[in-house]
Short mmCIF file of C-alpha atoms in Angstrom, two decimals:
data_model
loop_
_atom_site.label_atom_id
_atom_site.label_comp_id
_atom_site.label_asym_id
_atom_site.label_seq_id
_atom_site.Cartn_x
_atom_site.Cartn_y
_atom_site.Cartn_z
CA UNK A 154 16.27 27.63 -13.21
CA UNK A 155 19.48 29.69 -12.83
CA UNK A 156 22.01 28.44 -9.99
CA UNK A 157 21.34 31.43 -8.61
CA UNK A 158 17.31 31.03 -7.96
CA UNK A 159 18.20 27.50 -6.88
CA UNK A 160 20.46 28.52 -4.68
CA UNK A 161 17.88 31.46 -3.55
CA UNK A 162 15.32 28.66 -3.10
CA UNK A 163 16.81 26.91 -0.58
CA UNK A 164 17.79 29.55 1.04
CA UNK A 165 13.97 30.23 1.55
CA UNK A 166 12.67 26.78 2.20
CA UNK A 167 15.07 26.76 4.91
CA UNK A 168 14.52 29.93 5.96
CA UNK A 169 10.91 29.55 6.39
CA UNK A 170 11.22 26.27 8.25
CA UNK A 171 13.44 27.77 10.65
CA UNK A 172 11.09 30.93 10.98
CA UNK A 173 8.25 28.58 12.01
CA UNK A 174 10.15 25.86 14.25
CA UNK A 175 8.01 25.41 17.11
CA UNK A 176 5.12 26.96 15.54
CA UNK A 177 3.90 25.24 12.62
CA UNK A 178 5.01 22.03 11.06
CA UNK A 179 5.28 22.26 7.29
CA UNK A 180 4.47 19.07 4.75
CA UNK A 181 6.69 18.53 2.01
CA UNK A 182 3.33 20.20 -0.13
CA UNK A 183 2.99 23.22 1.48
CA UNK A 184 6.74 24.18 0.93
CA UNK A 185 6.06 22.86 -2.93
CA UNK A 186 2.75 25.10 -3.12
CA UNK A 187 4.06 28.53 -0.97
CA UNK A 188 7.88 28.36 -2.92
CA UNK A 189 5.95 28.19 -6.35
CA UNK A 190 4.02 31.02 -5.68
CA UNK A 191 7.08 33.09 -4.36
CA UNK A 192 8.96 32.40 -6.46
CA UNK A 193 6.74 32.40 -9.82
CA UNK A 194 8.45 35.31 -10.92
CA UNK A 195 11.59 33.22 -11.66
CA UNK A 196 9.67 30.64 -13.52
CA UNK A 197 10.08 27.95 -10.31
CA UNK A 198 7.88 24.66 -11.26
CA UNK A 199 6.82 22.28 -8.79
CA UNK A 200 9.05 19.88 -10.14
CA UNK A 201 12.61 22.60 -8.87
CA UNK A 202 10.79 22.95 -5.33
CA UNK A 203 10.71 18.91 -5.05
CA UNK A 204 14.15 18.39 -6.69
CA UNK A 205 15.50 21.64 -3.68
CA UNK A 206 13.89 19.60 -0.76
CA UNK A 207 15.57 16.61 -2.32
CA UNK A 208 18.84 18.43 -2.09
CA UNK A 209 18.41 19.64 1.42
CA UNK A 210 17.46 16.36 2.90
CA UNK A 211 20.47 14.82 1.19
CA UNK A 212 22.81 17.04 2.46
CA UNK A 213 21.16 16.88 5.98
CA UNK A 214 20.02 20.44 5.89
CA UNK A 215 16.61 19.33 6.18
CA UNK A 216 15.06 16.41 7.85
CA UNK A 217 11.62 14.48 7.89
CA UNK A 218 9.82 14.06 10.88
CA UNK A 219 6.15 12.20 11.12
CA UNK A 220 3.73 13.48 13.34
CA UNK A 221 0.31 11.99 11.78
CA UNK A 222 1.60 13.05 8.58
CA UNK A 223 5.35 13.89 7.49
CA UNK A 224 6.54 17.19 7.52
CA UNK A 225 9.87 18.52 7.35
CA UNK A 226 12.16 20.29 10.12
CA UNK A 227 15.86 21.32 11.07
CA UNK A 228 18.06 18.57 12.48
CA UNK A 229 18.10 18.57 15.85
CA UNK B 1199 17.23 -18.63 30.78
CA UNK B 1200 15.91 -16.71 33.42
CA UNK B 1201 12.82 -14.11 32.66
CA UNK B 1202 13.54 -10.57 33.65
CA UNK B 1203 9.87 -9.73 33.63
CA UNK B 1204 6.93 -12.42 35.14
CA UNK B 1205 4.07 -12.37 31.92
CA UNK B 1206 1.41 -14.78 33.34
CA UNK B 1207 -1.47 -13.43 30.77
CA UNK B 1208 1.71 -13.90 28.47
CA UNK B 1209 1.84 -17.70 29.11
CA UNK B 1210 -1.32 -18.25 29.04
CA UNK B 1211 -1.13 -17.56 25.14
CA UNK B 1212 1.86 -20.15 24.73
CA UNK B 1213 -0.58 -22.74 25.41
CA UNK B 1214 -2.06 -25.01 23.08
CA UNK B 1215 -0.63 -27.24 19.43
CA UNK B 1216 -0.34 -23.90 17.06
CA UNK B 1217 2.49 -20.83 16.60
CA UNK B 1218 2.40 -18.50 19.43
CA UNK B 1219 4.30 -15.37 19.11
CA UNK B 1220 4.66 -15.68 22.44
CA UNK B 1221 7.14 -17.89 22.00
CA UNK B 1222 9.06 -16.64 19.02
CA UNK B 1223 9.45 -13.51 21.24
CA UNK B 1224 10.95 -15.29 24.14
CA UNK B 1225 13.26 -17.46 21.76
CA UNK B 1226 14.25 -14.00 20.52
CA UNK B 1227 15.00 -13.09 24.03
CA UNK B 1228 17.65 -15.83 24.04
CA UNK B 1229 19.55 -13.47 22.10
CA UNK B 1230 18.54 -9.96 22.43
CA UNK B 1231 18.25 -8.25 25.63
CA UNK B 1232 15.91 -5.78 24.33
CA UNK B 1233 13.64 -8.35 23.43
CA UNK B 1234 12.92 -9.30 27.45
CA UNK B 1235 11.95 -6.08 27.96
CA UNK B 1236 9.22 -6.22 25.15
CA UNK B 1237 7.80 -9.51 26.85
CA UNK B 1238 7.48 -7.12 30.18
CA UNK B 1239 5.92 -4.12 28.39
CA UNK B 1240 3.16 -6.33 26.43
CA UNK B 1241 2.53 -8.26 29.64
CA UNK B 1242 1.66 -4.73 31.38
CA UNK B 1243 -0.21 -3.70 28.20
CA UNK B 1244 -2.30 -6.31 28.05
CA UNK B 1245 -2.89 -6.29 32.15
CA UNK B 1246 -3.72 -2.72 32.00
CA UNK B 1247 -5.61 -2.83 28.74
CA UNK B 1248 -3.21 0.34 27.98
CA UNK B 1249 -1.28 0.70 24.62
CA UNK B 1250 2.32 1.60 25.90
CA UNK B 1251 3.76 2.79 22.20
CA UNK B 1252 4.05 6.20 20.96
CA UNK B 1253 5.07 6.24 17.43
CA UNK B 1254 6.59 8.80 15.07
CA UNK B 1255 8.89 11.39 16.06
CA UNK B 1256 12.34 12.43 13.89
CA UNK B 1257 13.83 9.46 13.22
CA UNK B 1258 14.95 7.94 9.99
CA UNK B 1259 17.93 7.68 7.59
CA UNK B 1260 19.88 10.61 6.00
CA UNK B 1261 17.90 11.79 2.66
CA UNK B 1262 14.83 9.61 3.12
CA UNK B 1263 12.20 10.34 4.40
CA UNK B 1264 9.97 6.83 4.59
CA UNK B 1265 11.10 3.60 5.57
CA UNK B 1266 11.25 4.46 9.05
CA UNK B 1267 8.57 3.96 11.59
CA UNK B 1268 9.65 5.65 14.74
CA UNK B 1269 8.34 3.72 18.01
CA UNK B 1270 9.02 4.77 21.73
CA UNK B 1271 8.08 3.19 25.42
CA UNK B 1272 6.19 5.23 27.07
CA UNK B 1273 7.46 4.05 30.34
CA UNK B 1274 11.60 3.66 29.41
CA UNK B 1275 12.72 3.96 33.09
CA UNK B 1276 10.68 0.72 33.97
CA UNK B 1277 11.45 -0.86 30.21
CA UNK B 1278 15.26 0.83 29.03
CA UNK B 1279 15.69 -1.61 26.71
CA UNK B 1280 12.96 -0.47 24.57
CA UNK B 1281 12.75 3.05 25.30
CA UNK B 1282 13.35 2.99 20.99
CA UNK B 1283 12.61 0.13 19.14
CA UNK B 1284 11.82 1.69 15.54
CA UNK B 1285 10.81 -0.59 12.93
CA UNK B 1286 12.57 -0.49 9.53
CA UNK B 1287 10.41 -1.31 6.41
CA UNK B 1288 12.39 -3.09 4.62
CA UNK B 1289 11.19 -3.30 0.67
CA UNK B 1290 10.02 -6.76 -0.21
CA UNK B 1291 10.85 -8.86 -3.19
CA UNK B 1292 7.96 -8.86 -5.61
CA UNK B 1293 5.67 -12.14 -4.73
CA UNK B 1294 7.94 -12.77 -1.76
CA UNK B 1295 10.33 -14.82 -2.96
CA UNK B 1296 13.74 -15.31 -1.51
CA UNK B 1297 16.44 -17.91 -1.25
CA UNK B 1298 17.14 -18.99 2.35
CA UNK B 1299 20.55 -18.35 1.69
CA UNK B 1300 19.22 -14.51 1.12
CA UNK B 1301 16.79 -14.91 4.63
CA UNK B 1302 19.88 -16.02 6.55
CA UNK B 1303 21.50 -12.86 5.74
CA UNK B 1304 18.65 -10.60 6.78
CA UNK B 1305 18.16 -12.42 9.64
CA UNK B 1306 22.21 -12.20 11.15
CA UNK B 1307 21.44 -8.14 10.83
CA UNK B 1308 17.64 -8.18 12.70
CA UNK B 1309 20.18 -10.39 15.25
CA UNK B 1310 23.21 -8.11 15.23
CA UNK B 1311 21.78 -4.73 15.02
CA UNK B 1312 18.18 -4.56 16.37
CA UNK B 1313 15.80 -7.40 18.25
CA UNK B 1314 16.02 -10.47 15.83
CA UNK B 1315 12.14 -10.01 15.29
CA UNK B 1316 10.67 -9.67 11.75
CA UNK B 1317 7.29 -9.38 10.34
CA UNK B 1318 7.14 -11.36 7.26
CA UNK B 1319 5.45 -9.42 6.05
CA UNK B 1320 3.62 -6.20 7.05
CA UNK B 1321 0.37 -5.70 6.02
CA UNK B 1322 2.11 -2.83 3.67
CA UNK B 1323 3.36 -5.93 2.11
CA UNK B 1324 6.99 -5.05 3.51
CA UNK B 1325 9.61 -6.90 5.48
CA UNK B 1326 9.62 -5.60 9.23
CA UNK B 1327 12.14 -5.03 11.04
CA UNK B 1328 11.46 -4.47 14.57
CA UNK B 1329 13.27 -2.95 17.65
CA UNK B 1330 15.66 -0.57 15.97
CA UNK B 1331 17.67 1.97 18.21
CA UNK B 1332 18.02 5.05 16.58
CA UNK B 1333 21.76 4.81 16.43
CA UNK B 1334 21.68 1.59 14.36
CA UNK B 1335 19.25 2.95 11.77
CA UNK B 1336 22.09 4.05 9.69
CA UNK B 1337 24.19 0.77 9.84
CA UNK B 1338 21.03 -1.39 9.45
CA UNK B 1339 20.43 0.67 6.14
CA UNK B 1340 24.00 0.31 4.96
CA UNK B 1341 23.89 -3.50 5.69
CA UNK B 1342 20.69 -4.27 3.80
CA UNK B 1343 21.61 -1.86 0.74
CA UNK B 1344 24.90 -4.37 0.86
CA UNK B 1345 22.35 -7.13 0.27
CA UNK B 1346 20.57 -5.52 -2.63
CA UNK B 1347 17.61 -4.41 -0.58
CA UNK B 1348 16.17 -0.87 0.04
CA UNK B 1349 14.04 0.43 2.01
CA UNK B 1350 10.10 0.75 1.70
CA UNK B 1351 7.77 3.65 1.93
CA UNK B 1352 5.94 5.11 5.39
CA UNK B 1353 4.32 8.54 6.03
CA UNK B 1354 2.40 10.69 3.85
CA UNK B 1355 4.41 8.59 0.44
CA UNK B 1356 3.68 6.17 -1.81
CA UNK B 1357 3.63 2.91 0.45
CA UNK B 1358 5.43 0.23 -0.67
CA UNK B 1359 3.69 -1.30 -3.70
CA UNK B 1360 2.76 -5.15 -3.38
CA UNK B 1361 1.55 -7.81 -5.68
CA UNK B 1362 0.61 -11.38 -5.58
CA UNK B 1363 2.82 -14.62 -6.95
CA UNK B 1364 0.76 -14.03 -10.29
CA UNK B 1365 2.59 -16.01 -13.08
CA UNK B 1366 5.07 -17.46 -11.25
CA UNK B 1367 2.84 -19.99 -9.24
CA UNK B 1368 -0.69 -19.60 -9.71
CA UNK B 1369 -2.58 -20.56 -12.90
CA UNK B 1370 -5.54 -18.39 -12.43
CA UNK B 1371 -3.30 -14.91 -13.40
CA UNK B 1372 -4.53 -13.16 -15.91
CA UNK B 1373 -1.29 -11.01 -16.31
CA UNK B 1374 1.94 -10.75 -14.94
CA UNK B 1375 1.41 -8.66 -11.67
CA UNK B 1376 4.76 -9.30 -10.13
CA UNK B 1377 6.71 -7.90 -13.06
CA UNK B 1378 4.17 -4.94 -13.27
CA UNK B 1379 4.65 -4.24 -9.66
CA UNK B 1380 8.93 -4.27 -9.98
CA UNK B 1381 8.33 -1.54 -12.71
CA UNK B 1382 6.17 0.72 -10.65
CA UNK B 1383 8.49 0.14 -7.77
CA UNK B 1384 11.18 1.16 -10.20
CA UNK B 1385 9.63 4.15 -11.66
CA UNK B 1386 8.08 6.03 -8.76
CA UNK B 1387 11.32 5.45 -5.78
CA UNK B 1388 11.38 9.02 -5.52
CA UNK B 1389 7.63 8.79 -4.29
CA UNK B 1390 8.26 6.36 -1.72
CA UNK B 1391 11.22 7.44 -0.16
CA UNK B 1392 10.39 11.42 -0.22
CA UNK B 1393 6.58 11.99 0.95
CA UNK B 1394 5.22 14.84 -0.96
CA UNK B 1395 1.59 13.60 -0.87
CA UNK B 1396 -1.24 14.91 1.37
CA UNK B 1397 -1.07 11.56 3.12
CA UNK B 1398 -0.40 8.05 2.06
CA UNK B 1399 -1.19 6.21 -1.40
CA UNK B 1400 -0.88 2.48 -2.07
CA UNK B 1401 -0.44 0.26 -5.10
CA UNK B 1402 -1.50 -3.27 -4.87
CA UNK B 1403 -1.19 -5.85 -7.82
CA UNK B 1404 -3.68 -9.13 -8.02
CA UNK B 1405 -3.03 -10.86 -11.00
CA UNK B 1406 -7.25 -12.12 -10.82
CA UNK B 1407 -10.40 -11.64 -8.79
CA UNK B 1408 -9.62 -14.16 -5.89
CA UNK B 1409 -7.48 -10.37 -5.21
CA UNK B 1410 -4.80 -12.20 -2.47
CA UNK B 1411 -3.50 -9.23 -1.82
CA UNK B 1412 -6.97 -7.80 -0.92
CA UNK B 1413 -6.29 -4.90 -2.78
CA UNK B 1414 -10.11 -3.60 -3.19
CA UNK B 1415 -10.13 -3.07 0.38
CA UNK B 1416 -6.90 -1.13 1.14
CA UNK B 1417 -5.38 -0.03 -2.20
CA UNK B 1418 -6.05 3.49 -3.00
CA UNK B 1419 -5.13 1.95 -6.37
CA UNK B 1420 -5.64 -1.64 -7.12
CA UNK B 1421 -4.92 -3.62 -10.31
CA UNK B 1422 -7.18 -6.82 -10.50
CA UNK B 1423 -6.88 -9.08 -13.02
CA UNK B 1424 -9.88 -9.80 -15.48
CA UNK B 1425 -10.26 -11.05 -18.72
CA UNK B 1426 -12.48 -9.85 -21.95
CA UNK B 1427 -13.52 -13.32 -23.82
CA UNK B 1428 -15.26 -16.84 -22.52
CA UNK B 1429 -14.22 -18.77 -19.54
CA UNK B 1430 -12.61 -22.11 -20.76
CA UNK B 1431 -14.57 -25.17 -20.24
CA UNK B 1432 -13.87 -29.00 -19.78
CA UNK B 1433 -17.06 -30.80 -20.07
CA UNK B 1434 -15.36 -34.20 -19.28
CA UNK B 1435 -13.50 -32.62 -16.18
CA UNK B 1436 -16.91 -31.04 -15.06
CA UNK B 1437 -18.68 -33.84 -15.28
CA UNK B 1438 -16.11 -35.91 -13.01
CA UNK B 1439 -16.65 -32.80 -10.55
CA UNK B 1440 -20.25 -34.03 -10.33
CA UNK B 1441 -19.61 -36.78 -9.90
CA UNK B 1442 -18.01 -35.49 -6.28
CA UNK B 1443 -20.10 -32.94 -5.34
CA UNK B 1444 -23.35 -31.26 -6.11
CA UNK B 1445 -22.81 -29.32 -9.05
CA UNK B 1446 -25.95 -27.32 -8.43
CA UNK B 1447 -25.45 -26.32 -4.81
CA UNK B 1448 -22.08 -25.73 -4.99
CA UNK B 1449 -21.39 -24.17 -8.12
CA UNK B 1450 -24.53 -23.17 -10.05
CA UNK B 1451 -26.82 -22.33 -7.20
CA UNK B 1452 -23.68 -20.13 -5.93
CA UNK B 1453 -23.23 -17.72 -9.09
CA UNK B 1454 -23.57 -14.21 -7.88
CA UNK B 1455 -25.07 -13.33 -11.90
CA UNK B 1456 -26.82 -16.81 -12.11
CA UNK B 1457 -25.08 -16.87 -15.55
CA UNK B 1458 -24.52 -20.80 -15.17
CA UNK B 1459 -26.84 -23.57 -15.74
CA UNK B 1460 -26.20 -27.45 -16.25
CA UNK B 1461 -27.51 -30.80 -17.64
CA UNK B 1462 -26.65 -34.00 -17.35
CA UNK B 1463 -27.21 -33.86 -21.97
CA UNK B 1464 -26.33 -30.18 -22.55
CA UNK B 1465 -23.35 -29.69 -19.66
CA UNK B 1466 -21.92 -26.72 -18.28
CA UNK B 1467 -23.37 -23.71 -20.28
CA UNK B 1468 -22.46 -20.04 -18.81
CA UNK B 1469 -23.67 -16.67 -20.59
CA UNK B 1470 -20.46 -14.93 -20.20
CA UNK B 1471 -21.96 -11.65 -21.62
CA UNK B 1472 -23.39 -11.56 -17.61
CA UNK B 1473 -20.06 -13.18 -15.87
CA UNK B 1474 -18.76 -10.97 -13.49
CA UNK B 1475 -15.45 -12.79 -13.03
CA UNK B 1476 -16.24 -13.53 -9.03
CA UNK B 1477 -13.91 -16.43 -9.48
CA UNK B 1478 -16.10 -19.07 -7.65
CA UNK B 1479 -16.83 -21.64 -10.19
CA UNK B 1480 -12.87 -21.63 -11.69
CA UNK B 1481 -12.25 -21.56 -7.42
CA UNK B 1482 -14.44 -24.61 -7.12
CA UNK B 1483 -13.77 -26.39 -10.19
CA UNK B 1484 -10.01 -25.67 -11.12
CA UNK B 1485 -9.57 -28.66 -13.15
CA UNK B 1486 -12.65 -27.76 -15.12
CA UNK B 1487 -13.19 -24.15 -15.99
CA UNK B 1488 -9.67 -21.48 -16.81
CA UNK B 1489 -10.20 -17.68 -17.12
CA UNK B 1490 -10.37 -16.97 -20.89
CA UNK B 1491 -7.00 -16.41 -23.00
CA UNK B 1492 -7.28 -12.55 -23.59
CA UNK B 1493 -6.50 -11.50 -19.77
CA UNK B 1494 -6.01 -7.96 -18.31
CA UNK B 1495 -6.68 -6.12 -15.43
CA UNK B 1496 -9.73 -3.80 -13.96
CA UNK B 1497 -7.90 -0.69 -12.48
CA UNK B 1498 -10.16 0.53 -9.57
CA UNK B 1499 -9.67 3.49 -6.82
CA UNK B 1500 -10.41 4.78 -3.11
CA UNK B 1501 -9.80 2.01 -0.73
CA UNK B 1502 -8.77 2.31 2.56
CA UNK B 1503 -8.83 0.97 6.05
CA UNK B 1504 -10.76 2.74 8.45
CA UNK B 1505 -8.38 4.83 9.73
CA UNK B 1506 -9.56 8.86 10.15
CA UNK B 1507 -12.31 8.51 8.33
CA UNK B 1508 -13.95 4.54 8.11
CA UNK B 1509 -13.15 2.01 5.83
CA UNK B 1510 -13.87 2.23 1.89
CA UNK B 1511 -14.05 -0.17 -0.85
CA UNK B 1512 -12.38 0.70 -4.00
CA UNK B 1513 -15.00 1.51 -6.73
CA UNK B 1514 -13.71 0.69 -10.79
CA UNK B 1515 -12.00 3.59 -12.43
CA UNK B 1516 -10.67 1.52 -16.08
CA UNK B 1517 -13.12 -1.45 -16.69
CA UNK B 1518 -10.50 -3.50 -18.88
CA UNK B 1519 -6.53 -2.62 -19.01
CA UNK B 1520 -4.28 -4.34 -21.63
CA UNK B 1521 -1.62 -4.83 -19.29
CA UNK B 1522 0.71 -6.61 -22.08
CA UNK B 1523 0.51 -4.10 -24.26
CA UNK B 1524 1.31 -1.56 -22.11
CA UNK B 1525 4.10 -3.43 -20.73
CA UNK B 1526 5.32 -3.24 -23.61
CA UNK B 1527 6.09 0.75 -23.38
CA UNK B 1528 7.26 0.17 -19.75
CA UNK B 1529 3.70 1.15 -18.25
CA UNK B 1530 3.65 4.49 -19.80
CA UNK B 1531 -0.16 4.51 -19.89
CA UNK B 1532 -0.18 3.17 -16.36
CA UNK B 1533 1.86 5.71 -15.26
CA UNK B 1534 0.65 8.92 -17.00
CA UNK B 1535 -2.95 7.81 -15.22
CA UNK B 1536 -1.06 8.06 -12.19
CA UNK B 1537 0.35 11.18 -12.27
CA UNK B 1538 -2.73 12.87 -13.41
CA UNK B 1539 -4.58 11.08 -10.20
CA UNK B 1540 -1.49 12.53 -8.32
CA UNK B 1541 -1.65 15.53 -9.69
CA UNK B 1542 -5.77 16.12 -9.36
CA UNK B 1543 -5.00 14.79 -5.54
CA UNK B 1544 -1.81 17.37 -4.93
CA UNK B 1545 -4.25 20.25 -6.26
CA UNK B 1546 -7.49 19.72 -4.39
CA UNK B 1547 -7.12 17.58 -1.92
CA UNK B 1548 -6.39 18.60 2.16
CA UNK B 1549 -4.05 17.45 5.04
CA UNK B 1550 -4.82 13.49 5.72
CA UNK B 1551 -7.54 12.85 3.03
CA UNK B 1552 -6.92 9.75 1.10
CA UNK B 1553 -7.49 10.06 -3.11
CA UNK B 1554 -11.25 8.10 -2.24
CA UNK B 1555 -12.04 10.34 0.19
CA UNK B 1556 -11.25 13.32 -1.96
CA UNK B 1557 -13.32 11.62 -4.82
CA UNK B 1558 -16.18 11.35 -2.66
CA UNK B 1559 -15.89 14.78 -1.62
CA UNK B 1560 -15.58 16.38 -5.23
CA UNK B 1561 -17.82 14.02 -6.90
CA UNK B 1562 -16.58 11.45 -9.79
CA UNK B 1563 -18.14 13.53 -12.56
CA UNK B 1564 -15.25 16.28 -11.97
CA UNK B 1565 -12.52 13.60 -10.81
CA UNK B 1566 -12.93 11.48 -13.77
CA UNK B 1567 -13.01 14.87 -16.28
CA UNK B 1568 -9.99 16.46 -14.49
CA UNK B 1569 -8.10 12.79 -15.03
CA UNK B 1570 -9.54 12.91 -18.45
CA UNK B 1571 -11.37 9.19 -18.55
CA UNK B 1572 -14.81 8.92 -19.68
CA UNK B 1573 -17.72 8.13 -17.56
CA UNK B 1574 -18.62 4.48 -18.25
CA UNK B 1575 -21.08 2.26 -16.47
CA UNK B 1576 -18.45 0.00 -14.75
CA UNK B 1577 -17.69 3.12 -12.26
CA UNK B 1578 -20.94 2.83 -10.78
CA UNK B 1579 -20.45 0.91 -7.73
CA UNK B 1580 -24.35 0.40 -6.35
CA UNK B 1581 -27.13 1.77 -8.41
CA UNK B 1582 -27.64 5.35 -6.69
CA UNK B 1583 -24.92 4.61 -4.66
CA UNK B 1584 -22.48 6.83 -6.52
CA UNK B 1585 -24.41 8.45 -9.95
CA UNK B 1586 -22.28 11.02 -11.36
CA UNK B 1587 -23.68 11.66 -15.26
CA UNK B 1588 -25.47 14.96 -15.80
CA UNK B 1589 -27.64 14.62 -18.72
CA UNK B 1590 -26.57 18.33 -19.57
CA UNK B 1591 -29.66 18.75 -22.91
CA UNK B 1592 -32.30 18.20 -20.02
CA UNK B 1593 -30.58 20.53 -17.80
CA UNK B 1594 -30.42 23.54 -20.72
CA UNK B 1595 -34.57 22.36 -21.64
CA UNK B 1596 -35.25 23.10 -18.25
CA UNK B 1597 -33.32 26.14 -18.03
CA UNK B 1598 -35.02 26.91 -21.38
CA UNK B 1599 -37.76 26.58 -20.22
CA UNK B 1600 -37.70 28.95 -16.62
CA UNK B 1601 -35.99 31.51 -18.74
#
C-alpha cells in the first residue's frame, strides 16, 4: 500500500464515521469489511484497514466507545 | 468516622465470623470519599431491588480500546461521588503470583487515584480496579505501565487470557499452562487492546481436568490438560487409602467409565483404554494414583455464560495437543488454529454471536472443514446431540437411485 492509499484510507474511515455520527455506530469489522471492498481496487487487505484504525486511535483521531459491543466514534 | 449515608440492610450483612465486603468497603471509606457514597448507592439498590449502574459509554485510554469498563450512577445528584467510577482491568500475572512488595504498589495507586477497592481477581481472570474518574484513567495507566503492568482486554476483544498455577504448584499438571498462557498473552496484545471481533473471545489455560479455571464453561477456547498413556499406580499407597476409607464407595463405585475395579490379591486395576481423565480417583487418592508421564492438553470450543443467548458448554475441537512440542516453535500450531477460528468467525459470523454460537448455527461439519481439522469422534459431545458426518457414498446411492 502506497502512502498515498493509506493516507486516502483514513481519510475515508474517518470520513464515514463522521458521515454517520448520530446515526449508526460502526464496529471496528464493519469499517475492516466496507474499506476492503472500497478500496479493493488499490489492493487494501484486511490486515492495512486494521493497521489505519490502529493509527487513528493512536493519534486520537478516532476513539472506542462500548455500547453492547465496541464501535468506534470521533472524540468528543 | 461518621457515615454519610445510613445502610441498615448494609449492616445486617457485616454480621456474623466470615469476610464481609461490607466491611472492606467501609474500611475503604476511611480513605476515599467516593467510597461512602458507594455504601449509600448499594444500600438504595438493594432497598429498592433496582440496579443503579449504567455501564459503557466513551471512556478509556488514548489508543486502546479495552481495558476500560465505563460505569456511571444513575442518580449522581443524590451520589456525586460516584457519578463515574470506571473500573480498570488491569492484566494479571499468569497464575497470580505477585510479591507483596509488588501488591503494595498497586494498592498506593487504587488509594491515590481511584477508590482503594480491587477485585482480586475478576472473573475475566484480571485485576480490578474499581471507582475510576474519567480524568484519572490516563494517570492510573501511566502509573501501572511504571510498574510493568498493562492493561487487560474488555468489549468485543480478546478478553484477557487466564490460566491456572499449573507447574508451579500443583502436581496434577499435565503441561505448563502458565507459560503457554504468557505466550498467547504475548502474541495476540493487539487483539486485546483493539476489538476487531464480532463480540468477545476468551482463552483459558487448565493445566488438567479438575479445569480451576472452569474453562469448559466460559472459554470460547479452553486448553485442558490430558494425557495419552496409563495413570500411575502405587499399590502400597492404595492399599493404605483403604485402609481409611472405602475404596469401593468412594473411588471405584464413583468412576464415571467404571474402568476401575479392586481386590484385596489383585489391587487397583483400571482399563485406561476407557479412562476419561475425570480426575476423581487421582482427586481422591493423590498419594496413590499420578496422571501418566506423556501429558498434553484437549483443546475444546463454544463456551459461554448465559449472557444473550444461555449458557454453553464447550464441546472438544483437538482430542490430544502436544503442548511441549509446540512450545517448542513458540505455539505456532496453537496459533495458526486460532487465526483460522478467527478468521472463519470474522467471515460468517454477526453482531454479538459468540464463536459457539456461530458453530451451532453453521453446523460443525462446515466449521471444522473451513478450519481444516478432521471430524473425529471426540467432537461429539452427546450421542445425537451434535452429529455432523455425512456419509456422502449413501447420499450419491440414493441420489443414484431417484435419478
Amino acid at each position: 500500500m502506497t502512502d498515498e492509499t493509506k493516507k486516502k484510507l483514513e481519510e475515508a474511515i474517518v470520513s464515514l464515521i463522521k458521515e454517520y455520527t448520530n446515526k449508526k455506530r460502526f464496529k471496528p469489522g464493519d469499517i475492516v469489511k466496507e474499506m476492503e471492498g472500497k478500496f479493493s481496487a488499490s489492493g487494501v487487505t484486511k490486515d492495512d484497514v486494521k493497521s489505519a484504525i490502529r493509527e487513528l486511535t493512536d493519534s486520537g483521531q478516532l476513539i472506542y466507545g462500548y455500547a453492547g459491543g465496541s464501535f468506534l466514534a470521533l472524540p468528543e | 468516622m461518621s457515615k454519610k449515608h445510613q445502610t441498615p440492610l448494609l449492616d445486617e450483612l457485616k454480621k456474623g465470623k466470615w469476610p464481609s465486603f461490607v466491611r472492606e468497603i467501609e474500611r475503604a471509606a476511611e480513605k476515599s470519599e467516593m467510597t461512602d457514597d458507594l455504601l449509600g448507592q448499594v444500600e438504595q439498590s438493594y432497598r429498592e431491588k433496582v440496579v443503579h449502574w449504567k455501564h459503557g459509554g466513551m471512556v478509556g485510554v488514548k489508543g486502546y480500546g479495552s481495558g476500560i469498563v465505563g460505569r456511571f450512577s444513575d442518580l449522581p445528584e443524590k451520589y456525586p461521588g460516584i457519578k463515574e467510577f470506571h473500573t480498570v482491568r488491569v492484566n494479571q500475572t499468569a497464575g497470580f503470583f505477585y510479591t507483596s512488595d509488588m501488591l503494595r504498589k498497586m494498592v498506593d495507586i487504587g488509594e491515590k487515584h481511584a477508590s482503594a477497592l480491587f477485585n482480586f481477581h475478576g472473573s475475566t481472570g484480571d485485576i480490578q480496579l474499581l471507582g475510576a474518574k474519567t480524568s484519572e484513567l490516563e494517570t492510573i495507566f501511566q502509573e501501572y505501565t511504571k510498574l510493568g503492568f498493562d492493561l487487560g482486554g474488555s468489549g468485543s476483544a480478546l478478553r484477557t487470557p487466564s490460566c491456572c498455577v499449573g507447574k508451579a504448584r500443583c502436581e496434577f499438571a499435565n503441561f505448563d499452562s502458565m507459560h503457554m498462557c504468557d505466550g498467547i498473552t504475548q502474541a495476540f496484545q493487539d487483539e486485546m487492546h483493539r476489538p476487531v471481533f464480532n463480540y468477545k473471545f476468551k482463552f483459558k489455560f487448565s493445566a488438567c481436568g479438575n479445569d480451576c479455571t472452569a474453562s469448559i464453561a466460559r472459554a470460547d477456547l479452553s486448553v485442558i490438560g490430558t494425557w495419552k498413556d496409563d495413570i500411575r499406580i502405587d499399590q502400597e499407597a492404595v492399599k493404605d487409602y483403604g485402609k481409611k476409607f472405602n475404596l469401593h464407595q468412594y473411588v471405584i463405585d464413583k468412576c464415571p467409565t467404571k474402568c476401575m475395579s479392586y481386590s484385596d490379591e489383585g489391587g487397583l486395576k483400571i482399563e485406561n483404554s476407557n479412562c476419561s481423565r475425570c480426575m476423581h480417583c487421582i482427586n481422591t487418592m493423590p498419594k496413590a494414583l499420578r496422571p501418566g508421564t506423556k501429558g498434553g492438553a484437549t483443546i475444546l470450543i463454544g463456551a459461554k455464560a448465559p449472557m444473550v443467548s444461555g449458557p454453553r458448554l464447550s464441546m472438544v475441537l483437538v482430542p490430544f495437543y502436544d503442548v511441549e512440542e509446540d512450545a517448542k516453535n513458540d505455539y505456532a500450531w496453537f496459533k495458526d488454529l486460532i487465526s483460522k477460528i478467527w478468521e472463519f468467525w470474522d467471515e460468517y459470523g454477526v453482531s454479538r454471536e459468540r464463536i459457539g454460537e456461530l458453530i451451532q448455527r453453521v453446523g460443525v461439519g462446515n466449521f471444522i472443514e473451513s478450519i481444516g481439522l478432521e471430524p473425529l469422534p471426540e467432537m461429539v459431545a452427546n450421542p445425537r446431540g451434535n452429529p455432523f458426518v455425512l456419509y456422502e457414498e449413501y447420499v450419491e446411492a440414493d441420489e443414484e437411485q431417484k435419478g
